[in-house]
């Protein structure tokens, strides 16, 4: 199939956002925004680095790639509105498989009424999918990482370690374990960004926020660093699914703190706003858990501390880092 036929096949029949003035079909897209701040973010997924076709169907490659981007928009406190897709296609990929990637993105985009407004199509050796998402946010309710204050409550939505456990099952287990742990596999394949929850929190002026893409060991350090504060969390409070208890203590520890890709929201709020935050969580069916507190001024050696087995120890950044040699 030619590039132009391919573009035609993925072109939306209509646009859902009033802000989309021109989508696919010219040299660039045109959006019209007047009253809100614009959020943009881009993420790239490369075959054999971010996913393997042996554990991931094309549908889920598309779904997860877009979910990761939408989660970044949620972590700024915004709503996603449109996206662009740049794709590198190897010769051995069928038209059907490519369509499935777009179907995966489409399923999620529909839920948020997001428009596909452009992209780029080139051929190459390995499948690579780069998605740019555009969103909007009320300029007074942008959620930065840098706004944590002493005595804030540290919270996280949902449960942690699910995605890493799901991948572990896909890589190591047979049919019966897959049935038993289908929940984790689903969470790995189709994570749900917490857009609705954060957009329900509009009465709270200050929420410090990050999304869980690399694991909370990383994201807590990012908040502590950006806010120049020390954070203390209690390992026993870190929420996980009951079935995770079936795995070794070591695996649970690793998955919950460094697993990542759960795309939950991790943040801090003033204790005065905690009840309000919980109300928004209930309204949107979002589990939320207090896992720790923000303490005073940080110095380089004391950013994040973990209370585990009655001992307080430093929690350092962990997980996969690109470009490390
Ligand atoms: P140009 O040569 O002007 O950059 P292209 O021929 O590359 O334009 O693309 C034509 C139109 O199709 C543009 O609107 C572009 O944004 C869109 N497009 C191209 N590839 C994709 C893709 N993979 N997904 C979505 N839109 C695409
Ligand atoms: Mg052009």
Short mmCIF file of C-alpha atoms and ligand atoms in Angstrom, two decimals:
data_model
loop_
_atom_site.label_atom_id
_atom_site.label_comp_id
_atom_site.label_asym_id
_atom_site.label_seq_id
_atom_site.Cartn_x
_atom_site.Cartn_y
_atom_site.Cartn_z
CA UNK A 1 0.00 0.00 0.00
CA UNK A 2 1.19 3.49 -0.86
CA UNK A 3 1.78 6.20 1.71
CA UNK A 4 -1.17 8.24 0.43
CA UNK A 5 -3.61 5.31 0.54
CA UNK A 6 -2.43 4.59 4.04
CA UNK A 7 -3.05 8.18 5.16
CA UNK A 8 -6.48 8.07 3.55
CA UNK A 9 -7.30 4.85 5.42
CA UNK A 10 -6.57 6.39 8.83
CA UNK A 11 -8.11 9.81 8.16
CA UNK A 12 -11.06 10.59 10.48
CA UNK A 13 -14.41 11.13 8.77
CA UNK A 14 -15.24 14.05 11.02
CA UNK A 15 -13.70 16.02 13.88
CA UNK A 16 -15.11 16.17 17.39
CA UNK A 17 -13.43 19.24 18.84
CA UNK A 18 -14.67 22.71 17.93
CA UNK A 19 -11.03 23.84 18.24
CA UNK A 20 -9.99 21.71 15.24
CA UNK A 21 -10.15 24.14 12.31
CA UNK A 22 -8.03 22.00 9.97
CA UNK A 23 -6.96 18.43 10.66
CA UNK A 24 -5.36 16.00 8.22
CA UNK A 25 -5.03 17.07 4.58
CA UNK A 26 -2.90 20.19 4.36
CA UNK A 27 0.70 20.98 5.23
CA UNK A 28 -0.13 21.36 8.90
CA UNK A 29 -3.11 21.35 11.26
CA UNK A 30 -4.81 24.51 12.53
CA UNK A 31 -6.30 24.75 16.02
CA UNK A 32 -8.15 27.71 17.50
CA UNK A 33 -7.93 28.26 21.25
CA UNK A 34 -8.84 31.48 22.98
CA UNK A 35 -9.33 31.10 26.72
CA UNK A 36 -7.18 28.21 27.83
CA UNK A 37 -3.54 27.27 28.17
CA UNK A 38 -2.30 24.63 25.74
CA UNK A 39 -0.39 21.54 26.90
CA UNK A 40 1.70 19.57 24.44
CA UNK A 41 3.68 16.40 24.97
CA UNK A 42 5.35 13.78 22.79
CA UNK A 43 6.36 10.18 23.44
CA UNK A 44 8.03 7.63 21.22
CA UNK A 45 7.74 3.85 21.37
CA UNK A 46 10.22 1.67 19.52
CA UNK A 47 9.88 -2.05 18.81
CA UNK A 48 12.10 -4.19 21.07
CA UNK A 49 12.82 -1.22 23.36
CA UNK A 50 9.34 -0.33 24.62
CA UNK A 51 7.36 -3.33 23.46
CA UNK A 52 7.85 -6.65 21.76
CA UNK A 53 5.46 -8.02 19.17
CA UNK A 54 5.71 -11.37 21.01
CA UNK A 55 3.80 -9.99 24.02
CA UNK A 56 1.93 -7.04 22.51
CA UNK A 57 -0.74 -7.05 19.80
CA UNK A 58 -0.71 -4.10 17.38
CA UNK A 59 -4.00 -2.87 18.92
CA UNK A 60 -2.36 -2.60 22.33
CA UNK A 61 0.79 -0.94 20.93
CA UNK A 62 -1.44 1.89 19.73
CA UNK A 63 -3.58 1.97 22.85
CA UNK A 64 -0.64 2.07 25.29
CA UNK A 65 1.32 4.65 23.33
CA UNK A 66 -1.61 7.05 23.34
CA UNK A 67 -2.48 6.23 26.98
CA UNK A 68 1.05 7.18 28.07
CA UNK A 69 0.69 10.58 26.40
CA UNK A 70 -2.81 11.23 27.74
CA UNK A 71 -1.49 10.41 31.19
CA UNK A 72 1.10 13.19 30.83
CA UNK A 73 -1.71 15.62 29.99
CA UNK A 74 -3.63 14.42 33.08
CA UNK A 75 -0.49 14.90 35.18
CA UNK A 76 -0.52 18.60 34.21
CA UNK A 77 -4.18 18.80 35.25
CA UNK A 78 -5.54 19.03 31.70
CA UNK A 79 -7.87 17.47 29.16
CA UNK A 80 -6.52 15.92 25.95
CA UNK A 81 -8.07 17.30 22.74
CA UNK A 82 -6.05 16.17 19.74
CA UNK A 83 -3.03 14.15 18.62
CA UNK A 84 -0.52 13.63 15.82
CA UNK A 85 1.10 10.31 14.94
CA UNK A 86 4.49 9.81 13.38
CA UNK A 87 5.06 6.21 12.37
CA UNK A 88 8.06 4.32 11.00
CA UNK A 89 6.79 1.21 9.21
CA UNK A 90 8.93 -1.86 8.42
CA UNK A 91 8.19 -3.62 5.13
CA UNK A 92 6.91 -6.81 6.81
CA UNK A 93 4.02 -5.07 8.59
CA UNK A 94 0.64 -5.80 7.02
CA UNK A 95 -2.01 -3.21 6.35
CA UNK A 96 -4.28 -5.06 8.79
CA UNK A 97 -1.72 -4.81 11.63
CA UNK A 98 -1.19 -1.09 10.97
CA UNK A 99 -4.93 -0.56 11.01
CA UNK A 100 -5.02 -2.33 14.39
CA UNK A 101 -2.49 0.13 15.83
CA UNK A 102 -4.79 2.97 14.79
CA UNK A 103 -7.84 1.10 16.11
CA UNK A 104 -6.13 0.87 19.50
CA UNK A 105 -5.47 4.61 19.54
CA UNK A 106 -8.97 5.27 18.29
CA UNK A 107 -10.65 3.39 21.11
CA UNK A 108 -9.04 5.65 23.68
CA UNK A 109 -9.33 8.83 21.59
CA UNK A 110 -13.08 8.30 21.22
CA UNK A 111 -13.54 8.20 24.98
CA UNK A 112 -11.99 11.65 25.31
CA UNK A 113 -13.36 13.01 22.02
CA UNK A 114 -9.82 13.55 20.75
CA UNK A 115 -9.16 14.35 17.08
CA UNK A 116 -6.36 12.78 15.03
CA UNK A 117 -5.10 15.95 13.31
CA UNK A 118 -1.94 14.86 11.52
CA UNK A 119 1.29 12.93 11.49
CA UNK A 120 4.01 11.53 9.31
CA UNK A 121 4.50 8.20 7.57
CA UNK A 122 7.90 6.80 6.64
CA UNK A 123 9.36 3.33 6.09
CA UNK A 124 12.25 1.96 8.12
CA UNK A 125 13.72 -1.12 9.77
CA UNK A 126 11.85 -1.20 13.09
CA UNK A 127 8.36 -0.13 14.00
CA UNK A 128 8.46 3.17 15.82
CA UNK A 129 5.46 5.14 16.95
CA UNK A 130 5.76 8.72 18.08
CA UNK A 131 2.64 10.46 19.34
CA UNK A 132 2.19 14.14 20.08
CA UNK A 133 -0.82 14.99 22.20
CA UNK A 134 -2.33 18.42 22.63
CA UNK A 135 -4.54 19.30 25.57
CA UNK A 136 -5.99 22.27 27.37
CA UNK A 137 -5.95 23.41 30.98
CA UNK A 138 -7.39 26.27 32.99
CA UNK A 139 -4.37 28.52 33.52
CA UNK A 140 -5.09 28.77 37.25
CA UNK A 141 -5.27 24.98 37.69
CA UNK A 142 -2.04 23.77 36.08
CA UNK A 143 -0.50 20.99 38.21
CA UNK A 144 3.29 21.27 38.43
CA UNK A 145 5.78 18.97 40.16
CA UNK A 146 7.42 21.88 41.88
CA UNK A 147 4.65 23.08 44.19
CA UNK A 148 4.86 20.64 47.14
CA UNK A 149 4.91 22.27 50.59
CA UNK A 150 5.90 21.03 54.02
CA UNK A 151 3.16 18.96 55.74
CA UNK A 152 1.39 18.12 52.45
CA UNK A 153 -0.19 14.69 52.19
CA UNK A 154 1.38 12.42 49.55
CA UNK A 155 -1.22 10.41 47.64
CA UNK A 156 -1.46 7.99 44.74
CA UNK A 157 -4.46 6.81 42.71
CA UNK A 158 -5.32 3.19 41.89
CA UNK A 159 -2.91 0.36 42.62
CA UNK A 160 0.78 0.06 41.79
CA UNK A 161 2.80 -2.77 40.27
CA UNK A 162 -0.08 -4.06 38.15
CA UNK A 163 1.49 -3.37 34.77
CA UNK A 164 4.89 -4.85 35.68
CA UNK A 165 3.16 -7.95 37.05
CA UNK A 166 1.10 -8.25 33.85
CA UNK A 167 4.24 -8.11 31.72
CA UNK A 168 5.90 -10.70 33.97
CA UNK A 169 2.95 -13.07 33.41
CA UNK A 170 3.02 -12.49 29.66
CA UNK A 171 6.75 -13.23 29.52
CA UNK A 172 6.92 -16.18 31.92
CA UNK A 173 3.60 -17.91 32.39
CA UNK A 174 1.38 -20.41 30.64
CA UNK A 175 -2.32 -20.45 29.86
CA UNK A 176 -3.70 -21.14 33.35
CA UNK A 177 -1.68 -18.39 35.06
CA UNK A 178 -2.77 -16.02 32.31
CA UNK A 179 -6.40 -16.79 33.11
CA UNK A 180 -5.86 -16.38 36.84
CA UNK A 181 -4.00 -13.08 36.46
CA UNK A 182 -5.96 -11.62 33.57
CA UNK A 183 -6.50 -8.46 35.63
CA UNK A 184 -2.75 -7.65 35.56
CA UNK A 185 -2.47 -8.43 31.86
CA UNK A 186 -5.36 -6.07 31.12
CA UNK A 187 -3.78 -3.35 33.23
CA UNK A 188 -0.53 -3.78 31.31
CA UNK A 189 -2.20 -3.70 27.92
CA UNK A 190 -4.89 -1.13 28.48
CA UNK A 191 -4.01 1.31 31.28
CA UNK A 192 -6.59 4.02 32.01
CA UNK A 193 -5.18 7.54 32.39
CA UNK A 194 -6.73 9.45 35.31
CA UNK A 195 -8.10 12.35 33.26
CA UNK A 196 -11.60 12.36 34.76
CA UNK A 197 -10.39 12.39 38.33
CA UNK A 198 -8.00 15.31 37.97
CA UNK A 199 -10.54 17.34 36.00
CA UNK A 200 -12.99 16.87 38.86
CA UNK A 201 -10.55 18.54 41.30
CA UNK A 202 -11.11 22.08 40.04
CA UNK A 203 -11.99 23.55 43.44
CA UNK A 204 -8.49 22.83 44.78
CA UNK A 205 -5.98 25.59 43.99
CA UNK A 206 -2.74 23.69 44.50
CA UNK A 207 -2.08 20.04 43.67
CA UNK A 208 1.48 18.86 42.99
CA UNK A 209 1.34 16.14 40.39
CA UNK A 210 3.31 13.56 38.42
CA UNK A 211 2.15 10.42 36.63
CA UNK A 212 3.54 6.96 37.32
CA UNK A 213 5.39 6.04 34.14
CA UNK A 214 8.75 4.83 35.51
CA UNK A 215 7.75 3.82 39.05
CA UNK A 216 7.10 5.92 42.16
CA UNK A 217 10.74 5.64 43.29
CA UNK A 218 11.49 7.87 40.30
CA UNK A 219 8.47 10.10 40.37
CA UNK A 220 8.69 10.82 44.12
CA UNK A 221 12.29 11.92 43.58
CA UNK A 222 11.20 14.14 40.70
CA UNK A 223 8.64 15.87 42.91
CA UNK A 224 11.09 16.19 45.82
CA UNK A 225 13.76 17.61 43.53
CA UNK A 226 11.49 20.07 41.76
CA UNK A 227 9.90 21.21 45.04
CA UNK A 228 13.15 21.20 47.08
CA UNK A 229 11.46 19.17 49.79
CA UNK A 230 12.01 15.87 51.55
CA UNK A 231 9.31 13.21 51.17
CA UNK A 232 8.71 10.27 53.50
CA UNK A 233 6.48 7.37 52.46
CA UNK A 234 5.33 4.23 54.23
CA UNK A 235 5.85 1.05 52.18
CA UNK A 236 2.91 -0.70 53.87
CA UNK A 237 0.56 2.03 52.65
CA UNK A 238 1.53 1.70 48.98
CA UNK A 239 -1.67 0.34 47.39
CA UNK A 240 -1.61 -2.89 45.41
CA UNK A 241 -4.11 -5.41 44.09
CA UNK A 242 -4.84 -8.32 46.53
CA UNK A 243 -3.58 -10.90 43.99
CA UNK A 244 -0.12 -9.32 44.00
CA UNK A 245 0.41 -11.02 47.39
CA UNK A 246 0.77 -14.33 45.50
CA UNK A 247 4.21 -13.23 44.29
CA UNK A 248 7.47 -13.05 46.26
CA UNK A 249 8.14 -10.10 48.58
CA UNK A 250 11.04 -9.07 46.34
CA UNK A 251 8.93 -8.99 43.19
CA UNK A 252 6.16 -7.06 44.93
CA UNK A 253 8.66 -4.53 46.26
CA UNK A 254 10.23 -4.08 42.84
CA UNK A 255 6.97 -3.82 40.94
CA UNK A 256 5.29 -1.43 43.36
CA UNK A 257 8.22 0.99 43.64
CA UNK A 258 9.96 0.66 40.28
CA UNK A 259 7.60 -1.22 37.97
CA UNK A 260 6.09 1.80 36.31
CA UNK A 261 3.66 2.14 33.41
CA UNK A 262 0.65 1.99 35.72
CA UNK A 263 -0.14 5.56 34.63
CA UNK A 264 -1.65 6.38 38.00
CA UNK A 265 -1.33 9.89 39.43
CA UNK A 266 1.09 10.58 42.27
CA UNK A 267 0.91 13.89 44.04
CA UNK A 268 0.75 16.06 47.12
CA UNK A 269 -1.97 18.30 48.57
CA UNK A 270 -2.44 20.37 51.68
CA UNK A 271 -4.15 18.34 54.41
CA UNK A 272 -6.89 21.01 54.29
CA UNK A 273 -7.79 19.82 50.79
CA UNK A 274 -7.60 16.07 51.48
CA UNK A 275 -11.36 15.60 52.01
CA UNK A 276 -12.12 17.56 48.82
CA UNK A 277 -9.66 15.40 46.89
CA UNK A 278 -11.30 12.24 48.25
CA UNK A 279 -14.73 13.53 47.21
CA UNK A 280 -13.49 14.01 43.62
CA UNK A 281 -12.01 10.51 43.73
CA UNK A 282 -15.32 8.97 44.85
CA UNK A 283 -17.26 10.95 42.24
CA UNK A 284 -15.06 9.57 39.45
CA UNK A 285 -14.71 6.03 40.86
CA UNK A 286 -10.99 6.53 41.49
CA UNK A 287 -9.31 4.70 44.37
CA UNK A 288 -6.97 7.08 46.23
CA UNK A 289 -4.52 6.36 49.04
CA UNK A 290 -2.44 8.47 51.38
CA UNK A 291 1.08 6.99 51.31
CA UNK A 292 3.21 9.61 53.08
CA UNK A 293 4.02 13.20 53.96
CA UNK A 294 6.09 16.06 52.64
CA UNK A 295 8.73 17.19 55.14
CA UNK A 296 10.98 20.23 55.24
CA UNK A 297 13.67 21.60 53.00
CA UNK A 298 15.63 18.97 51.09
CA UNK A 299 19.35 18.71 50.61
CA UNK A 300 20.99 16.63 47.87
CA UNK A 301 21.37 13.51 50.08
CA UNK A 302 17.93 13.41 51.57
CA UNK A 303 15.16 13.60 49.02
CA UNK A 304 12.89 10.58 49.47
CA UNK A 305 12.72 8.22 52.45
CA UNK A 306 10.91 4.90 52.68
CA UNK A 307 9.65 3.38 55.92
CA UNK A 308 9.98 -0.39 55.39
CA UNK A 309 10.18 -3.13 58.08
CA UNK A 310 10.48 -0.47 60.82
CA UNK A 311 13.49 1.08 59.14
CA UNK A 312 13.76 4.40 57.39
CA UNK A 313 15.95 4.17 54.30
CA UNK A 314 16.65 6.32 51.28
CA UNK A 315 14.54 5.63 48.23
CA UNK A 316 16.61 6.39 45.15
CA UNK A 317 15.59 6.70 41.54
CA UNK A 318 15.41 3.34 39.82
CA UNK A 319 14.19 1.74 36.65
CA UNK A 320 15.23 1.86 33.04
CA UNK A 321 17.24 4.81 31.75
CA UNK A 322 17.89 5.37 28.06
CA UNK A 323 21.38 6.38 26.85
CA UNK A 324 23.01 4.77 29.91
CA UNK A 325 26.30 3.09 28.86
P1 LIG B 1 3.56 17.03 4.00
O1 LIG B 1 4.35 16.41 2.88
O2 LIG B 1 2.95 18.35 3.65
O3 LIG B 1 4.30 17.05 5.30
P2 LIG B 1 2.29 14.49 4.15
O4 LIG B 1 2.11 14.06 2.74
O5 LIG B 1 3.41 13.93 4.93
O6 LIG B 1 2.30 16.07 4.23
O7 LIG B 1 0.93 14.20 4.92
C1 LIG B 1 -0.33 14.59 4.41
C2 LIG B 1 -1.30 14.78 5.55
O8 LIG B 1 -1.50 13.54 6.23
C3 LIG B 1 -0.85 15.78 6.59
O9 LIG B 1 -2.00 16.44 7.07
C4 LIG B 1 -0.24 14.91 7.65
O10 LIG B 1 -0.30 15.53 8.92
C5 LIG B 1 -1.13 13.66 7.59
N1 LIG B 1 -0.44 12.41 7.97
C6 LIG B 1 0.64 11.84 7.37
N2 LIG B 1 1.01 10.69 7.97
C7 LIG B 1 0.13 10.49 8.99
C8 LIG B 1 -0.01 9.50 9.98
N3 LIG B 1 0.81 8.45 10.09
N4 LIG B 1 -1.03 9.64 10.87
C9 LIG B 1 -1.86 10.71 10.81
N5 LIG B 1 -1.78 11.67 9.90
C10 LIG B 1 -0.79 11.59 8.98
MG1 LIG B 2 3.52 19.89 2.57
#
